[in-house]
Short mmCIF file of N, CA and C in Angstrom, two decimals:
data_model
loop_
_atom_site.label_atom_id
_atom_site.label_comp_id
_atom_site.label_asym_id
_atom_site.label_seq_id
_atom_site.Cartn_x
_atom_site.Cartn_y
_atom_site.Cartn_z
N MET A 816 14.55 -16.37 -17.45
CA MET A 816 14.52 -14.65 -17.07
C MET A 816 16.05 -14.77 -15.96
N SER A 817 16.05 -15.86 -14.13
CA SER A 817 16.26 -15.77 -13.14
C SER A 817 18.00 -16.85 -14.04
N ALA A 818 18.11 -17.28 -14.61
CA ALA A 818 19.78 -17.10 -15.25
C ALA A 818 21.29 -16.49 -15.46
N LEU A 819 21.73 -15.93 -14.76
CA LEU A 819 22.85 -15.83 -14.59
C LEU A 819 23.31 -15.96 -15.83
N SER A 820 23.30 -16.64 -16.20
CA SER A 820 23.86 -17.34 -17.96
C SER A 820 23.17 -16.34 -19.16
N GLU A 821 22.06 -15.86 -18.71
CA GLU A 821 21.14 -15.58 -19.56
C GLU A 821 21.31 -14.19 -19.45
N THR A 822 22.32 -13.54 -19.16
CA THR A 822 22.78 -11.92 -19.90
C THR A 822 23.80 -12.18 -21.07
N PRO A 823 22.85 -10.98 -21.61
CA PRO A 823 23.41 -10.49 -23.39
C PRO A 823 25.03 -9.11 -23.17
N ARG A 824 25.59 -9.86 -21.65
CA ARG A 824 26.74 -9.18 -21.86
C ARG A 824 27.76 -10.15 -22.58
N ALA A 825 29.21 -9.42 -23.46
CA ALA A 825 29.84 -9.87 -24.07
C ALA A 825 29.96 -10.97 -22.81
N ASP A 826 30.49 -11.34 -22.11
CA ASP A 826 31.80 -11.78 -20.59
C ASP A 826 30.13 -12.55 -20.54
N ALA A 827 29.23 -13.14 -20.51
CA ALA A 827 28.27 -13.91 -20.06
C ALA A 827 28.26 -15.23 -19.96
N GLY A 828 29.04 -15.93 -20.40
CA GLY A 828 29.17 -17.27 -20.46
C GLY A 828 29.46 -17.52 -19.29
N ARG A 829 30.31 -16.90 -18.39
CA ARG A 829 30.51 -17.08 -16.88
C ARG A 829 29.54 -17.74 -16.38
N ASP A 830 29.43 -18.49 -15.40
CA ASP A 830 28.46 -18.61 -14.42
C ASP A 830 28.79 -18.76 -12.86
N LEU A 831 27.80 -18.18 -12.27
CA LEU A 831 28.72 -17.43 -10.89
C LEU A 831 27.80 -18.18 -9.41
N PRO A 832 27.20 -18.52 -8.78
CA PRO A 832 27.60 -19.21 -8.25
C PRO A 832 26.29 -18.89 -6.94
N LEU A 833 24.91 -18.02 -8.32
CA LEU A 833 24.10 -17.53 -7.37
C LEU A 833 22.62 -17.59 -8.22
N ARG A 834 21.43 -17.71 -7.47
CA ARG A 834 20.40 -17.89 -8.27
C ARG A 834 19.17 -16.97 -7.50
N MET A 835 19.20 -15.58 -8.07
CA MET A 835 18.47 -14.62 -7.64
C MET A 835 16.42 -15.28 -7.60
N LEU A 836 16.09 -14.39 -5.97
CA LEU A 836 14.68 -15.24 -5.37
C LEU A 836 13.90 -13.78 -5.95
N ASN A 837 12.50 -14.50 -5.71
CA ASN A 837 11.59 -13.42 -5.61
C ASN A 837 11.79 -11.85 -6.49
N ASP A 838 11.86 -10.78 -6.14
CA ASP A 838 11.71 -9.68 -6.27
C ASP A 838 13.18 -9.00 -6.66
N ARG A 839 14.00 -9.11 -6.35
CA ARG A 839 15.61 -8.79 -6.49
C ARG A 839 16.41 -9.01 -7.54
N LEU A 840 16.90 -8.60 -7.91
CA LEU A 840 18.41 -8.39 -9.23
C LEU A 840 19.45 -8.26 -8.19
N LEU A 841 20.25 -8.80 -9.72
CA LEU A 841 21.33 -8.52 -9.12
C LEU A 841 22.01 -7.38 -10.66
N VAL A 842 22.64 -6.29 -9.87
CA VAL A 842 22.56 -5.35 -11.09
C VAL A 842 24.32 -4.89 -10.35
N GLU A 843 25.56 -4.66 -11.65
CA GLU A 843 26.98 -3.97 -12.31
C GLU A 843 26.56 -2.23 -12.36
N LEU A 844 27.32 -2.08 -12.10
CA LEU A 844 27.72 -0.66 -11.28
C LEU A 844 27.97 -0.25 -13.39
N ASP A 845 27.45 1.26 -13.36
CA ASP A 845 27.81 1.36 -14.26
C ASP A 845 29.64 1.66 -14.93
N ALA A 846 30.52 1.60 -15.47
CA ALA A 846 31.30 1.78 -15.49
C ALA A 846 32.37 2.77 -15.24
N ASP A 847 31.21 4.27 -15.74
CA ASP A 847 31.59 5.82 -15.25
C ASP A 847 30.09 5.97 -14.43
N ALA A 848 29.95 5.08 -13.49
CA ALA A 848 29.52 5.29 -12.23
C ALA A 848 30.10 6.89 -11.60
N ALA A 849 31.95 6.12 -11.08
CA ALA A 849 32.53 6.30 -9.66
C ALA A 849 33.08 8.41 -10.71
N GLU A 850 32.73 8.41 -11.97
CA GLU A 850 32.85 9.72 -11.99
C GLU A 850 32.34 10.50 -13.76
N ARG A 851 31.93 11.82 -13.10
CA ARG A 851 30.87 11.93 -14.28
C ARG A 851 31.61 13.18 -14.98
N ARG A 852 31.02 13.72 -15.94
CA ARG A 852 31.78 14.89 -16.43
C ARG A 852 30.38 15.50 -16.93
N THR A 853 30.63 17.38 -17.07
CA THR A 853 29.69 18.21 -17.31
C THR A 853 29.70 18.09 -18.35
N GLY A 854 28.43 18.66 -18.88
CA GLY A 854 28.22 19.48 -20.29
C GLY A 854 28.82 20.03 -20.63
N GLY A 855 30.20 21.09 -19.84
CA GLY A 855 31.05 21.70 -20.60
C GLY A 855 32.23 21.18 -20.22
N GLY A 856 32.49 19.52 -20.21
CA GLY A 856 33.87 18.56 -20.23
C GLY A 856 34.96 19.33 -18.91
N ILE A 857 33.88 19.39 -17.71
CA ILE A 857 34.28 19.59 -16.96
C ILE A 857 34.69 18.37 -16.03
N LEU A 858 35.72 18.01 -15.87
CA LEU A 858 35.80 16.17 -14.69
C LEU A 858 35.26 16.51 -13.44
N ILE A 859 34.02 15.98 -12.70
CA ILE A 859 33.80 15.52 -11.62
C ILE A 859 34.27 14.39 -11.23
N PRO A 860 35.52 14.77 -10.01
CA PRO A 860 35.13 12.93 -9.67
C PRO A 860 34.65 13.17 -8.50
N ALA A 861 34.49 11.21 -8.14
CA ALA A 861 33.21 11.39 -7.18
C ALA A 861 33.12 11.05 -6.15
N THR A 862 35.13 11.37 -6.11
CA THR A 862 35.14 12.32 -3.81
C THR A 862 34.52 13.24 -4.22
N ALA A 863 33.46 14.91 -5.08
CA ALA A 863 33.31 15.58 -4.99
C ALA A 863 31.90 15.96 -3.62
N ALA A 864 31.60 16.45 -2.86
CA ALA A 864 30.93 16.65 -1.96
C ALA A 864 29.65 17.08 -2.78
N MET A 865 28.31 16.57 -2.92
CA MET A 865 26.99 16.94 -3.81
C MET A 865 25.79 16.16 -3.01
N GLY A 866 24.33 17.08 -3.70
CA GLY A 866 23.69 16.31 -3.17
C GLY A 866 23.06 14.81 -3.05
N LYS A 867 22.47 14.72 -2.57
CA LYS A 867 21.35 12.92 -2.83
C LYS A 867 21.63 12.22 -4.58
N ARG A 868 21.98 11.76 -4.77
CA ARG A 868 23.04 11.46 -6.07
C ARG A 868 22.19 10.14 -6.31
N LEU A 869 21.04 10.29 -8.14
CA LEU A 869 20.77 8.98 -8.08
C LEU A 869 22.06 7.67 -9.16
N ALA A 870 22.21 6.93 -9.28
CA ALA A 870 23.07 6.05 -10.11
C ALA A 870 22.65 4.65 -11.19
N TRP A 871 23.03 4.99 -12.25
CA TRP A 871 23.36 3.62 -13.17
C TRP A 871 23.84 2.23 -12.98
N ALA A 872 22.36 0.59 -13.25
CA ALA A 872 23.15 -0.48 -13.08
C ALA A 872 22.49 -0.77 -13.98
N ALA A 873 24.17 -1.81 -14.50
CA ALA A 873 23.26 -2.95 -15.98
C ALA A 873 22.50 -3.99 -14.86
N VAL A 874 21.31 -4.63 -15.07
CA VAL A 874 21.41 -5.99 -14.51
C VAL A 874 21.06 -6.91 -14.96
N VAL A 875 22.07 -7.66 -14.48
CA VAL A 875 22.55 -9.02 -14.92
C VAL A 875 21.99 -10.24 -14.08
N ALA A 876 21.05 -10.06 -13.49
CA ALA A 876 20.48 -11.53 -13.35
C ALA A 876 19.01 -10.59 -12.35
N ALA A 877 17.85 -11.34 -13.09
CA ALA A 877 16.81 -10.94 -11.59
C ALA A 877 15.84 -12.61 -11.78
N GLY A 878 15.18 -11.81 -9.84
CA GLY A 878 14.21 -13.43 -10.03
C GLY A 878 13.06 -13.01 -10.39
N GLU A 879 12.25 -15.03 -10.09
CA GLU A 879 11.87 -15.00 -11.16
C GLU A 879 10.31 -14.35 -11.19
N HIS A 880 10.19 -13.16 -9.51
CA HIS A 880 9.03 -12.27 -9.91
C HIS A 880 8.95 -10.75 -10.16
N VAL A 881 9.62 -11.02 -10.83
CA VAL A 881 10.72 -9.51 -10.86
C VAL A 881 9.85 -9.01 -12.89
N ARG A 882 8.84 -8.28 -12.52
CA ARG A 882 8.39 -8.30 -13.74
C ARG A 882 8.20 -7.40 -14.96
N GLN A 883 8.91 -5.80 -14.62
CA GLN A 883 8.95 -4.37 -15.13
C GLN A 883 10.29 -4.79 -15.48
N VAL A 884 11.29 -4.93 -14.64
CA VAL A 884 12.65 -5.01 -15.55
C VAL A 884 12.75 -6.11 -15.85
N GLN A 885 13.97 -6.81 -16.92
CA GLN A 885 14.96 -7.23 -17.57
C GLN A 885 16.17 -7.82 -16.83
N VAL A 886 16.69 -8.59 -17.66
CA VAL A 886 18.12 -8.73 -17.69
C VAL A 886 18.20 -7.72 -19.22
N GLY A 887 19.71 -7.56 -18.59
CA GLY A 887 20.36 -6.33 -19.08
C GLY A 887 19.89 -4.72 -20.04
N ASP A 888 18.96 -5.07 -18.91
CA ASP A 888 18.64 -3.07 -18.86
C ASP A 888 19.12 -2.02 -18.31
N ARG A 889 18.81 -2.37 -18.34
CA ARG A 889 20.11 0.01 -17.61
C ARG A 889 18.79 1.04 -16.55
N VAL A 890 19.20 0.40 -15.53
CA VAL A 890 17.93 0.80 -14.18
C VAL A 890 18.82 2.03 -13.27
N LEU A 891 17.98 3.15 -13.41
CA LEU A 891 18.07 4.52 -11.82
C LEU A 891 17.63 3.64 -10.44
N PHE A 892 18.78 4.13 -9.55
CA PHE A 892 18.11 3.49 -8.35
C PHE A 892 19.14 4.43 -7.04
N ASP A 893 18.83 4.96 -6.15
CA ASP A 893 19.05 5.20 -5.41
C ASP A 893 20.49 4.10 -4.49
N PRO A 894 21.75 5.02 -4.90
CA PRO A 894 22.79 4.01 -3.89
C PRO A 894 23.39 3.83 -2.67
N GLU A 895 22.21 4.09 -1.33
CA GLU A 895 22.32 4.12 -0.33
C GLU A 895 21.53 3.11 -0.55
N ASP A 896 19.92 2.49 -1.51
CA ASP A 896 19.45 1.33 -0.78
C ASP A 896 19.74 0.40 -1.37
N ARG A 897 21.26 0.07 -0.48
CA ARG A 897 21.60 -1.38 -1.90
C ARG A 897 22.44 -2.14 -0.67
N ALA A 898 23.08 -3.44 -1.41
CA ALA A 898 23.93 -4.71 -0.52
C ALA A 898 24.59 -4.68 -0.93
N GLU A 899 25.83 -4.90 -1.17
CA GLU A 899 27.03 -5.33 -1.86
C GLU A 899 27.75 -7.42 -2.40
N VAL A 900 27.86 -7.71 -2.70
CA VAL A 900 28.20 -8.85 -2.94
C VAL A 900 28.91 -9.62 -4.21
N GLU A 901 30.13 -10.10 -3.75
CA GLU A 901 31.85 -10.13 -3.91
C GLU A 901 31.51 -11.67 -5.10
N LEU A 902 31.11 -12.05 -6.24
CA LEU A 902 30.82 -13.15 -7.47
C LEU A 902 32.44 -13.26 -8.54
N SER A 903 32.82 -14.70 -8.15
CA SER A 903 33.80 -14.42 -8.73
C SER A 903 35.04 -13.35 -9.40
N GLY A 904 35.25 -12.61 -7.72
CA GLY A 904 36.10 -11.25 -8.46
C GLY A 904 35.48 -10.25 -8.27
N ARG A 905 34.29 -10.44 -9.56
CA ARG A 905 33.29 -9.04 -9.35
C ARG A 905 32.62 -8.73 -7.92
N THR A 906 31.86 -7.09 -8.38
CA THR A 906 31.19 -6.59 -7.58
C THR A 906 29.95 -6.21 -8.31
N TYR A 907 29.02 -7.37 -7.55
CA TYR A 907 27.53 -5.97 -7.48
C TYR A 907 26.93 -5.90 -6.57
N LEU A 908 26.14 -5.46 -7.11
CA LEU A 908 24.87 -5.18 -5.78
C LEU A 908 23.00 -6.00 -6.01
N LEU A 909 22.58 -5.93 -4.93
CA LEU A 909 21.62 -6.54 -4.91
C LEU A 909 20.11 -5.30 -4.13
N LEU A 910 19.67 -5.34 -4.99
CA LEU A 910 18.59 -4.59 -5.49
C LEU A 910 16.82 -4.84 -5.13
N ARG A 911 15.60 -4.67 -4.39
CA ARG A 911 14.86 -5.25 -4.70
C ARG A 911 14.17 -3.97 -6.11
N GLU A 912 13.60 -5.05 -6.48
CA GLU A 912 12.55 -4.17 -7.70
C GLU A 912 11.68 -3.15 -7.61
N LYS A 913 11.46 -2.73 -6.25
CA LYS A 913 10.49 -1.63 -5.94
C LYS A 913 11.43 -1.13 -5.61
N ASP A 914 13.16 -0.13 -5.44
CA ASP A 914 13.75 0.18 -5.17
C ASP A 914 14.48 1.19 -6.62
N VAL A 915 13.65 0.29 -7.43
CA VAL A 915 14.44 0.58 -8.88
C VAL A 915 12.95 1.94 -9.43
N HIS A 916 13.94 2.92 -9.61
CA HIS A 916 13.60 3.64 -9.60
C HIS A 916 12.89 4.50 -11.74
N GLY A 917 13.41 4.05 -12.60
CA GLY A 917 13.48 3.85 -13.52
C GLY A 917 14.08 3.04 -14.78
N VAL A 918 14.07 2.69 -15.72
CA VAL A 918 14.72 1.58 -16.69
C VAL A 918 14.92 2.28 -17.73
N ALA A 919 15.93 2.72 -17.98
CA ALA A 919 16.58 3.16 -18.95
C ALA A 919 16.04 3.02 -21.02
N ASP A 920 15.79 3.85 -21.87
CA ASP A 920 14.66 3.35 -22.94
C ASP A 920 15.89 2.72 -23.58
N PRO A 921 15.65 1.24 -24.41
CA PRO A 921 16.66 1.34 -25.30
C PRO A 921 17.57 1.64 -26.76
N ARG A 922 16.06 2.43 -26.68
CA ARG A 922 16.62 2.92 -27.82
C ARG A 922 17.32 4.12 -28.19
N ALA A 923 17.53 4.50 -26.56
CA ALA A 923 17.86 6.27 -26.84
C ALA A 923 19.91 5.20 -26.96
N ALA A 924 20.04 4.69 -26.91
CA ALA A 924 21.74 4.06 -26.30
C ALA A 924 22.50 4.12 -27.36
N GLY A 925 22.44 4.81 -27.72
CA GLY A 925 23.66 5.25 -28.71
C GLY A 925 23.32 6.21 -28.57
N GLU A 926 22.40 7.81 -28.57
CA GLU A 926 22.44 8.57 -28.02
C GLU A 926 22.95 8.75 -26.69
N GLY A 927 22.86 8.18 -25.83
CA GLY A 927 22.93 8.83 -24.39
C GLY A 927 21.81 8.81 -23.61
N THR A 928 21.93 8.31 -22.85
CA THR A 928 19.94 9.29 -21.73
C THR A 928 19.68 10.20 -21.56
N GLY A 929 20.38 11.46 -21.87
CA GLY A 929 20.76 12.49 -21.19
C GLY A 929 20.06 13.24 -19.88
N LEU A 930 19.90 11.78 -19.12
CA LEU A 930 18.87 12.08 -17.77
C LEU A 930 20.09 12.36 -16.67
N TYR A 931 20.14 13.36 -16.56
CA TYR A 931 21.14 14.04 -14.91
C TYR A 931 19.77 14.19 -13.80
N LEU A 932 19.57 13.59 -12.79
CA LEU A 932 18.64 13.44 -12.02
C LEU A 932 20.07 14.14 -10.52
#
């Protein structure tokens, strides 16, 4: 579970020069994290001033002591509690497992999570 090559994503064949330790997670922000669309179809840009908003990301690697999150999970976290790292030209975020607020139900993947916090 700690190897980066174990991620089930389409570009999982690449090897990154990093092995996660302890309770750390390496995540990649969702592509739609910058902008969002309301139920009425109005597009809200990332620059719009809002209150505190949580973000979604996909777990691409996990340390050996991570217990409740697996590679490939979609997690909910506070964007203020993060550290960025660039590996092989892509930007990832480093989180601790305790900073994750929730994990999306994989059964709802085709229907969307419907969770807007």
